[in-house]
């Protein structure tokens, strides 16, 4: 067990080193890098689809998609106008900084790198998992956790490791609120207890309600990232 | 990386050894042990609550609950009449066989073990995660994956590692079907492609629709476990 812990520390510190390099590249280029994390099916891809449709004419966006298998999400984002690179992790439960660096390096799948200097926002959609992704820095400037009403309002206190480092918590599927037992008041209280400064944005990717506040948050964070 | 793989193999083989011991104890006692896996919020605990209410007078049931934090789920199950032991994993993304063995050994929290000879079914509710739990045998006789309609019908092909070892796939939240874009036909096709022999049971813990088929599956599996 001691050996296992030592080895995990070594793996994490190598990841941290690569993540710092990525963060420096994003900073130098003035790119807002956002690490999106959630349970499977909470709506990360839907959020990025809507973001691309509504913000694609205004800001230069790109995405890196993490999934165990398939390139369905990358296809969805490309159809919505977002240049996207798919990473398949196989049995891997999270993205790491090396995978992100590789995806940037061979962004088009034919060896052509992503030009960070010609980019405003890079969305990194992590593997759907509320636990492991939280422990791996990807060089991102901001962490966003996407939750959804059918999952239940107690998820922050049951999965604190991902919520306590969030800069923004998006509560999606507000259109299903009436059909669930979800209490927005309890959810907000639980998030506040873990991440007092995190923005909490209630929205519905399906109806579009609340999306404008999310786009404004991205715009403001993008402006801040540009300033360094 | 070679070292990491070797160590992971060692950890898994130690887990496998403990899991085989557990499986032998369950077999000797004629207990049906069921490992329940799902995304966060798919409805594992709700399914066990309803199972306890509807089957508790007929079969002797107990549960082990895995969560990163809180004992909320154990409290819910106890209120529904199910003797339950909570395991908190901290940052741990899955249950392992050692944790299950310890929970059996100190089931009441005061050092009194669970009497397997006085039990029919032991439900082991894993940590909410569609990836890591699949790789750790807990000595269970049957694996159940709980999915839910708001998560989307493509989850089997995006998270194949948990679906391809399932004996039974419960599709919960059928009451929300109309409000989602979920295709039951696509979902069934994807599950069949990974686990051709798995039972697929569509139900709603909220309305009770479809629960009888689930109870019948448990009854039949319990009878088979009794026969050895």
PDB file of C-alpha atoms in Angstrom, chain A residues 3-5 7 10-11 39-42 44-45 66-70 72-73 76 90-94 125-132 134-136 150-155 157-161 164 173 175-176 178-181 190 206, chain B residues 3-5 7 10-11 39-42 44-45 66-70 72-73 76 90-94 125-132 134-136 150-155 157-161 164 173 175-176 178-181 190 206:
ATOM      1  CA  UNK A   3       4.385   1.598  -2.611  1.00  0.00           C
ATOM      2  CA  UNK A   4       1.074   2.283  -4.307  1.00  0.00           C
ATOM      3  CA  UNK A   5       0.739   5.683  -2.652  1.00  0.00           C
ATOM      4  CA  UNK A   7       3.730   5.642  -7.193  1.00  0.00           C
ATOM      5  CA  UNK A  10       4.886  10.244  -8.731  1.00  0.00           C
ATOM      6  CA  UNK A  11       2.250   9.951 -11.462  1.00  0.00           C
ATOM      7  CA  UNK A  39     -21.561  12.554 -14.345  1.00  0.00           C
ATOM      8  CA  UNK A  40     -22.270  10.636 -17.541  1.00  0.00           C
ATOM      9  CA  UNK A  41     -25.194  12.264 -19.325  1.00  0.00           C
ATOM     10  CA  UNK A  42     -25.437  15.503 -17.322  1.00  0.00           C
ATOM     11  CA  UNK A  44     -21.575  18.666 -21.062  1.00  0.00           C
ATOM     12  CA  UNK A  45     -21.769  18.064 -24.815  1.00  0.00           C
ATOM     13  CA  UNK A  66     -12.681  12.745 -23.621  1.00  0.00           C
ATOM     14  CA  UNK A  67     -14.626   9.488 -23.805  1.00  0.00           C
ATOM     15  CA  UNK A  68     -13.814   5.839 -23.154  1.00  0.00           C
ATOM     16  CA  UNK A  69     -15.103   4.918 -26.599  1.00  0.00           C
ATOM     17  CA  UNK A  70     -16.749   6.343 -29.759  1.00  0.00           C
ATOM     18  CA  UNK A  72     -19.997  10.603 -31.134  1.00  0.00           C
ATOM     19  CA  UNK A  73     -19.428  13.702 -29.017  1.00  0.00           C
ATOM     20  CA  UNK A  76     -21.908  16.361 -32.435  1.00  0.00           C
ATOM     21  CA  UNK A  90     -10.269   2.920 -23.378  1.00  0.00           C
ATOM     22  CA  UNK A  91     -10.686   1.966 -19.719  1.00  0.00           C
ATOM     23  CA  UNK A  92      -9.279   5.299 -18.505  1.00  0.00           C
ATOM     24  CA  UNK A  93     -11.534   7.126 -16.049  1.00  0.00           C
ATOM     25  CA  UNK A  94     -10.186  10.672 -16.550  1.00  0.00           C
ATOM     26  CA  UNK A 125     -14.716  17.944 -21.952  1.00  0.00           C
ATOM     27  CA  UNK A 126     -13.524  15.353 -19.457  1.00  0.00           C
ATOM     28  CA  UNK A 127     -14.650  11.724 -19.182  1.00  0.00           C
ATOM     29  CA  UNK A 128     -18.078  11.461 -17.523  1.00  0.00           C
ATOM     30  CA  UNK A 129     -17.121  10.750 -13.914  1.00  0.00           C
ATOM     31  CA  UNK A 130     -17.657  12.809 -10.749  1.00  0.00           C
ATOM     32  CA  UNK A 131     -14.558  11.509  -8.959  1.00  0.00           C
ATOM     33  CA  UNK A 132     -11.270  10.773 -10.726  1.00  0.00           C
ATOM     34  CA  UNK A 134     -10.960  16.161 -10.189  1.00  0.00           C
ATOM     35  CA  UNK A 135      -7.521  14.859  -9.234  1.00  0.00           C
ATOM     36  CA  UNK A 136      -5.810  15.614 -12.568  1.00  0.00           C
ATOM     37  CA  UNK A 150     -32.556  14.236 -12.414  1.00  0.00           C
ATOM     38  CA  UNK A 151     -29.320  13.271 -10.614  1.00  0.00           C
ATOM     39  CA  UNK A 152     -30.673  14.625  -7.327  1.00  0.00           C
ATOM     40  CA  UNK A 153     -29.784  17.665  -5.222  1.00  0.00           C
ATOM     41  CA  UNK A 154     -27.432  15.777  -2.871  1.00  0.00           C
ATOM     42  CA  UNK A 155     -24.667  15.119  -5.399  1.00  0.00           C
ATOM     43  CA  UNK A 157     -22.139  16.436  -0.626  1.00  0.00           C
ATOM     44  CA  UNK A 158     -21.881  12.877  -1.931  1.00  0.00           C
ATOM     45  CA  UNK A 159     -19.149  13.719  -4.479  1.00  0.00           C
ATOM     46  CA  UNK A 160     -17.345  16.635  -2.795  1.00  0.00           C
ATOM     47  CA  UNK A 161     -13.973  16.109  -4.527  1.00  0.00           C
ATOM     48  CA  UNK A 164     -14.851  21.759  -4.073  1.00  0.00           C
ATOM     49  CA  UNK A 173     -32.030  20.198 -17.218  1.00  0.00           C
ATOM     50  CA  UNK A 175     -36.847  21.924 -17.750  1.00  0.00           C
ATOM     51  CA  UNK A 176     -37.137  18.606 -15.859  1.00  0.00           C
ATOM     52  CA  UNK A 178     -40.985  19.768 -11.932  1.00  0.00           C
ATOM     53  CA  UNK A 179     -40.718  16.062 -12.768  1.00  0.00           C
ATOM     54  CA  UNK A 180     -37.988  15.411 -10.170  1.00  0.00           C
ATOM     55  CA  UNK A 181     -37.630  15.751  -6.392  1.00  0.00           C
ATOM     56  CA  UNK A 190     -24.467  22.214  -0.602  1.00  0.00           C
ATOM     57  CA  UNK A 206     -32.993  21.954 -24.242  1.00  0.00           C
TER      58      UNK A 206
ATOM     59  CA  UNK B   3       5.958  -0.306 -13.161  1.00  0.00           C
ATOM     60  CA  UNK B   4       2.488   1.217 -12.853  1.00  0.00           C
ATOM     61  CA  UNK B   5       0.908  -1.572 -14.881  1.00  0.00           C
ATOM     62  CA  UNK B   7       1.513  -2.672  -9.585  1.00  0.00           C
ATOM     63  CA  UNK B  10      -0.760  -6.901  -8.267  1.00  0.00           C
ATOM     64  CA  UNK B  11      -3.514  -4.833  -6.644  1.00  0.00           C
ATOM     65  CA  UNK B  39     -23.743   6.809 -12.743  1.00  0.00           C
ATOM     66  CA  UNK B  40     -24.334   9.138  -9.809  1.00  0.00           C
ATOM     67  CA  UNK B  41     -28.063   9.651  -9.385  1.00  0.00           C
ATOM     68  CA  UNK B  42     -29.354   6.923 -11.706  1.00  0.00           C
ATOM     69  CA  UNK B  44     -29.577   2.586  -7.217  1.00  0.00           C
ATOM     70  CA  UNK B  45     -30.718   3.617  -3.744  1.00  0.00           C
ATOM     71  CA  UNK B  66     -20.529   2.708  -0.990  1.00  0.00           C
ATOM     72  CA  UNK B  67     -20.219   6.507  -1.144  1.00  0.00           C
ATOM     73  CA  UNK B  68     -17.326   8.938  -1.049  1.00  0.00           C
ATOM     74  CA  UNK B  69     -18.988  10.821   1.804  1.00  0.00           C
ATOM     75  CA  UNK B  70     -22.136  10.959   3.983  1.00  0.00           C
ATOM     76  CA  UNK B  72     -27.449   9.451   3.607  1.00  0.00           C
ATOM     77  CA  UNK B  73     -28.026   6.355   1.488  1.00  0.00           C
ATOM     78  CA  UNK B  76     -32.591   5.978   3.466  1.00  0.00           C
ATOM     79  CA  UNK B  90     -13.122   9.371   0.761  1.00  0.00           C
ATOM     80  CA  UNK B  91     -11.597   9.963  -2.669  1.00  0.00           C
ATOM     81  CA  UNK B  92     -11.980   6.310  -3.664  1.00  0.00           C
ATOM     82  CA  UNK B  93     -13.815   5.795  -6.947  1.00  0.00           C
ATOM     83  CA  UNK B  94     -14.966   2.187  -6.412  1.00  0.00           C
ATOM     84  CA  UNK B 125     -24.377  -0.590  -3.861  1.00  0.00           C
ATOM     85  CA  UNK B 126     -21.156   0.569  -5.460  1.00  0.00           C
ATOM     86  CA  UNK B 127     -19.842   4.143  -5.682  1.00  0.00           C
ATOM     87  CA  UNK B 128     -21.673   6.099  -8.425  1.00  0.00           C
ATOM     88  CA  UNK B 129     -19.276   5.724 -11.345  1.00  0.00           C
ATOM     89  CA  UNK B 130     -19.699   3.980 -14.707  1.00  0.00           C
ATOM     90  CA  UNK B 131     -16.023   3.103 -15.113  1.00  0.00           C
ATOM     91  CA  UNK B 132     -13.779   2.051 -12.211  1.00  0.00           C
ATOM     92  CA  UNK B 134     -16.395  -2.591 -13.219  1.00  0.00           C
ATOM     93  CA  UNK B 135     -12.758  -3.590 -12.742  1.00  0.00           C
ATOM     94  CA  UNK B 136     -13.085  -4.787  -9.130  1.00  0.00           C
ATOM     95  CA  UNK B 150     -32.205  11.387 -18.642  1.00  0.00           C
ATOM     96  CA  UNK B 151     -28.598  10.146 -19.048  1.00  0.00           C
ATOM     97  CA  UNK B 152     -29.209   9.416 -22.734  1.00  0.00           C
ATOM     98  CA  UNK B 153     -29.513   6.186 -24.706  1.00  0.00           C
ATOM     99  CA  UNK B 154     -25.869   6.146 -25.849  1.00  0.00           C
ATOM    100  CA  UNK B 155     -24.323   5.412 -22.447  1.00  0.00           C
ATOM    101  CA  UNK B 157     -21.479   2.365 -26.127  1.00  0.00           C
ATOM    102  CA  UNK B 158     -19.748   5.285 -24.402  1.00  0.00           C
ATOM    103  CA  UNK B 159     -19.091   3.349 -21.164  1.00  0.00           C
ATOM    104  CA  UNK B 160     -18.780  -0.241 -22.416  1.00  0.00           C
ATOM    105  CA  UNK B 161     -16.586  -1.509 -19.556  1.00  0.00           C
ATOM    106  CA  UNK B 164     -20.261  -5.694 -20.936  1.00  0.00           C
ATOM    107  CA  UNK B 173     -36.861   6.776 -14.683  1.00  0.00           C
ATOM    108  CA  UNK B 175     -41.618   8.116 -16.112  1.00  0.00           C
ATOM    109  CA  UNK B 176     -39.294  10.785 -17.586  1.00  0.00           C
ATOM    110  CA  UNK B 178     -41.419  11.544 -22.741  1.00  0.00           C
ATOM    111  CA  UNK B 179     -39.425  14.515 -21.435  1.00  0.00           C
ATOM    112  CA  UNK B 180     -36.107  13.214 -22.786  1.00  0.00           C
ATOM    113  CA  UNK B 181     -34.707  12.309 -26.220  1.00  0.00           C
ATOM    114  CA  UNK B 190     -26.456  -1.063 -27.630  1.00  0.00           C
ATOM    115  CA  UNK B 206     -41.082   6.673  -8.732  1.00  0.00           C
TER     116      UNK B 206
END
